[in-house]
PDB file of C-alpha atoms and ligand atoms in Angstrom:
ATOM      1  CA  MET A   1      10.399   3.315   7.239  1.00 49.00           C
ATOM      2  CA  THR A   2      10.384   2.102  10.801  1.00 47.00           C
ATOM      3  CA  ALA A   3      10.239   5.803  11.880  1.00 42.00           C
ATOM      4  CA  ILE A   4       7.410   6.397   9.516  1.00 47.00           C
ATOM      5  CA  LEU A   5       5.359   3.455  10.647  1.00 51.00           C
ATOM      6  CA  SER A   6       6.168   4.247  14.215  1.00 48.00           C
ATOM      7  CA  ASN A   7       4.932   7.778  13.557  1.00 46.00           C
ATOM      8  CA  GLN A   8       1.834   7.013  11.615  1.00 53.00           C
ATOM      9  CA  ILE A   9       0.533   3.837  13.473  1.00 52.00           C
ATOM     10  CA  THR A  10      -0.815   4.663  16.926  1.00 54.00           C
ATOM     11  CA  GLY A  11      -1.394   2.061  19.629  1.00 56.00           C
ATOM     12  CA  GLN A  12       0.674  -0.894  20.900  1.00 60.00           C
ATOM     13  CA  GLU A  13       0.471  -3.030  17.791  1.00 79.00           C
ATOM     14  CA  ALA A  14       2.971  -5.826  18.471  1.00 88.00           C
ATOM     15  CA  TRP A  15       3.015  -6.983  14.871  1.00 90.00           C
ATOM     16  CA  ARG A  16       5.009  -4.052  13.781  1.00 89.00           C
ATOM     17  CA  ALA A  17       8.105  -5.617  14.912  1.00 90.00           C
ATOM     18  CA  ASP A  18       7.725  -8.161  12.073  1.00 92.00           C
ATOM     19  CA  ALA A  19       6.935  -5.557   9.434  1.00 94.00           C
ATOM     20  CA  ARG A  20       9.124  -6.185   6.336  1.00 93.00           C
ATOM     21  CA  CYS A  21       9.293  -2.541   5.501  1.00 92.00           C
ATOM     22  CA  GLY A  22      10.939  -2.053   8.888  1.00 86.00           C
ATOM     23  CA  THR A  23      13.808  -4.514   8.196  1.00 82.00           C
ATOM     24  CA  LEU A  24      14.794  -3.151   4.722  1.00 80.00           C
ATOM     25  CA  ASP A  25      17.501  -0.530   4.201  1.00 74.00           C
ATOM     26  CA  GLY A  26      17.015   2.813   2.472  1.00 72.00           C
ATOM     27  CA  ASN A  27      14.358   5.496   2.580  1.00 79.00           C
ATOM     28  CA  LEU A  28      11.281   3.523   1.884  1.00 88.00           C
ATOM     29  CA  ALA A  29       8.847   6.214   2.862  1.00 89.00           C
ATOM     30  CA  ALA A  30       9.172   7.939  -0.499  1.00 92.00           C
ATOM     31  CA  THR A  31       8.409   4.568  -2.162  1.00 94.00           C
ATOM     32  CA  PHE A  32       5.305   3.767  -0.004  1.00 95.00           C
ATOM     33  CA  PHE A  33       4.153   7.366  -0.165  1.00 94.00           C
ATOM     34  CA  SER A  34       4.800   8.116  -3.833  1.00 93.00           C
ATOM     35  CA  GLU A  35       2.528   9.098  -6.581  1.00 91.00           C
ATOM     36  CA  GLU A  36       4.660   7.194  -9.177  1.00 90.00           C
ATOM     37  CA  LEU A  37       3.279   3.965 -10.540  1.00 90.00           C
ATOM     38  CA  GLN A  38       6.601   2.130 -10.428  1.00 90.00           C
ATOM     39  CA  ASP A  39       7.133   3.113  -6.845  1.00 92.00           C
ATOM     40  CA  ILE A  40       3.713   2.014  -5.882  1.00 93.00           C
ATOM     41  CA  ALA A  41       4.347  -1.369  -7.602  1.00 93.00           C
ATOM     42  CA  THR A  42       7.569  -1.737  -5.705  1.00 93.00           C
ATOM     43  CA  ALA A  43       5.972  -0.976  -2.397  1.00 95.00           C
ATOM     44  CA  LYS A  44       3.187  -3.670  -3.042  1.00 95.00           C
ATOM     45  CA  ARG A  45       5.783  -6.310  -3.890  1.00 94.00           C
ATOM     46  CA  ILE A  46       7.278  -5.566  -0.594  1.00 95.00           C
ATOM     47  CA  CYS A  47       3.995  -6.039   1.175  1.00 97.00           C
ATOM     48  CA  ALA A  48       3.365  -9.266  -0.733  1.00 96.00           C
ATOM     49  CA  GLU A  49       6.244 -10.888   1.157  1.00 96.00           C
ATOM     50  CA  CYS A  50       5.393  -9.274   4.574  1.00 96.00           C
ATOM     51  CA  PRO A  51       4.474 -11.802   7.315  1.00 96.00           C
ATOM     52  CA  VAL A  52       2.049  -9.083   8.912  1.00 96.00           C
ATOM     53  CA  ILE A  53       0.243  -7.917   5.777  1.00 97.00           C
ATOM     54  CA  ALA A  54      -3.188  -8.746   7.091  1.00 96.00           C
ATOM     55  CA  GLU A  55      -2.531  -6.916  10.413  1.00 96.00           C
ATOM     56  CA  CYS A  56      -1.164  -4.007   8.557  1.00 96.00           C
ATOM     57  CA  LEU A  57      -4.139  -3.796   6.279  1.00 96.00           C
ATOM     58  CA  GLU A  58      -6.718  -4.293   8.848  1.00 95.00           C
ATOM     59  CA  GLY A  59      -5.223  -1.266  10.836  1.00 94.00           C
ATOM     60  CA  ALA A  60      -5.127   0.895   7.836  1.00 95.00           C
ATOM     61  CA  LEU A  61      -8.724   0.195   6.944  1.00 95.00           C
ATOM     62  CA  GLU A  62      -9.742   0.986  10.453  1.00 93.00           C
ATOM     63  CA  ARG A  63      -7.817   4.302  10.413  1.00 92.00           C
ATOM     64  CA  HIS A  64      -9.120   5.071   6.974  1.00 93.00           C
ATOM     65  CA  GLU A  65      -5.610   5.777   5.860  1.00 95.00           C
ATOM     66  CA  PRO A  66      -5.588   8.878   3.655  1.00 95.00           C
ATOM     67  CA  PHE A  67      -2.573   7.967   1.422  1.00 95.00           C
ATOM     68  CA  GLY A  68       0.012   5.388   0.713  1.00 96.00           C
ATOM     69  CA  VAL A  69       0.569   1.692   0.362  1.00 97.00           C
ATOM     70  CA  TRP A  70      -0.524  -0.268   3.479  1.00 97.00           C
ATOM     71  CA  GLY A  71      -0.942  -4.001   3.795  1.00 97.00           C
ATOM     72  CA  GLY A  72      -0.395  -4.418   0.048  1.00 97.00           C
ATOM     73  CA  GLN A  73      -3.166  -2.065  -1.032  1.00 97.00           C
ATOM     74  CA  LEU A  74      -3.045   1.530  -2.291  1.00 96.00           C
ATOM     75  CA  PHE A  75      -5.037   4.074  -0.173  1.00 96.00           C
ATOM     76  CA  ALA A  76      -6.410   7.407  -1.370  1.00 94.00           C
ATOM     77  CA  ASN A  77      -8.751   9.366   0.890  1.00 90.00           C
ATOM     78  CA  GLY A  78      -9.419   6.444   3.139  1.00 88.00           C
ATOM     79  CA  LYS A  79     -10.388   4.191   0.234  1.00 92.00           C
ATOM     80  CA  VAL A  80      -8.395   1.299  -1.567  1.00 94.00           C
ATOM     81  CA  LEU A  81      -7.665   2.025  -5.199  1.00 92.00           C
ATOM     82  CA  THR A  82      -7.831  -0.967  -7.518  1.00 83.00           C
ATOM     83  CA  ILE A  83      -6.312   0.889 -10.290  1.00 78.00           C
ATOM     84  CA  LYS A  84      -4.213   4.059 -10.692  1.00 78.00           C
ATOM     85  CA  ARG A  85      -3.467   5.554 -14.010  1.00 74.00           C
ATOM     86  CA  ARG A  86      -0.455   7.522 -15.265  1.00 73.00           C
ATOM     87  CA  ARG A  87      -1.182  11.276 -15.692  1.00 74.00           C
ATOM     88  CA  GLY A  88      -1.889  12.342 -19.317  1.00 76.00           C
ATOM     89  CA  ARG A  89      -3.236  10.491 -22.266  1.00 77.00           C
ATOM     90  CA  PRO A  90      -3.139   6.642 -21.801  1.00 74.00           C
ATOM     91  CA  PRO A  91      -0.679   4.850 -24.011  1.00 75.00           C
ATOM     92  CA  LYS A  92      -1.973   2.743 -26.872  1.00 80.00           C
ATOM     93  CA  VAL A  93      -0.168  -0.252 -25.597  1.00 80.00           C
ATOM     94  CA  ALA A  94      -0.219  -0.768 -21.786  1.00 74.00           C
ATOM     95  CA  ARG A  95       3.371  -0.379 -20.191  1.00 75.00           C
ATOM     96  CA  PRO A  96       4.363  -3.451 -18.207  1.00 74.00           C
ATOM     97  CA  GLU A  97       5.971  -1.214 -15.581  1.00 69.00           C
ATOM     98  CA  ASP A  98       2.626   0.384 -14.790  1.00 70.00           C
ATOM     99  CA  GLU A  99       1.120  -2.875 -13.846  1.00 75.00           C
ATOM    100  CA  PHE A 100       0.493  -3.334 -10.092  1.00 80.00           C
ATOM    101  CA  PRO A 101       0.885  -6.677  -8.541  1.00 87.00           C
ATOM    102  CA  VAL A 102      -2.613  -7.849  -7.537  1.00 89.00           C
ATOM    103  CA  ILE A 103      -2.541  -8.706  -3.816  1.00 93.00           C
ATOM    104  CA  PRO A 104      -5.766 -10.501  -2.527  1.00 93.00           C
ATOM    105  CA  VAL A 105      -7.481  -9.086   0.516  1.00 94.00           C
ATOM    106  CA  PRO A 106      -7.908 -11.644   3.303  1.00 93.00           C
ATOM    107  CA  GLU A 107     -11.590 -12.668   3.234  1.00 94.00           C
ATOM    108  CA  ARG A 108     -12.242 -11.410   6.864  1.00 94.00           C
ATOM    109  CA  LEU A 109     -11.145  -7.949   5.852  1.00 94.00           C
ATOM    110  CA  VAL A 110     -13.479  -7.645   2.812  1.00 93.00           C
ATOM    111  CA  PRO A 111     -16.415  -6.229   4.651  1.00 91.00           C
ATOM    112  CA  LEU A 112     -14.153  -3.361   5.842  1.00 91.00           C
ATOM    113  CA  LEU A 113     -13.149  -2.332   2.297  1.00 89.00           C
ATOM    114  CA  ARG A 114     -14.073   0.928   0.865  1.00 84.00           C
ATOM    115  CA  THR A 115     -12.953   1.105  -2.775  1.00 77.00           C
ATOM    116  CA  ALA A 116     -12.750   3.825  -5.227  1.00 73.00           C
TER     117      ALA A 116
HETATM  118  S1  SF4 B   1       2.189  -4.924   4.770  1.00 72.62           S
HETATM  119 FE1  SF4 B   1       3.707  -3.470   3.611  1.00 72.62          FE
HETATM  120  S2  SF4 B   1       3.402  -1.473   4.741  1.00 72.62           S
HETATM  121 FE2  SF4 B   1       2.500  -3.044   6.081  1.00 72.62          FE
HETATM  122  S3  SF4 B   1       4.067  -3.684   7.492  1.00 72.62           S
HETATM  123 FE3  SF4 B   1       4.135  -4.976   5.692  1.00 72.62          FE
HETATM  124  S4  SF4 B   1       5.669  -4.087   4.244  1.00 72.62           S
HETATM  125 FE4  SF4 B   1       5.194  -2.502   5.768  1.00 72.62          FE
END
């Protein structure tokens, strides 16, 4: 993930050194840029424990990130998605594994939000 972040975040953002996704093993890029609800939920849970979540989200909002989980939020076409549904007919009973962790946006970043 460090390589992904390094490639996708431009500039000299010193906070990247503390990025939680950069300290975990494995190929997290697939998780952070997945269409699967369970992967998205996993990425958001990783972000929830990241010490630089606000800095990451601020950068993603400023760049109008087109896709992926950044700063604990799911981006699509430069906007933050508050919900994402599984393809096909919705189940009669909501699946717990489809639930996203709700990660609050810092107050100072709320004016930057573009939601869909
Ligand atoms: S908030 Fe999430 S995507 Fe951003 S640096 Fe932290 S773990 Fe990585």
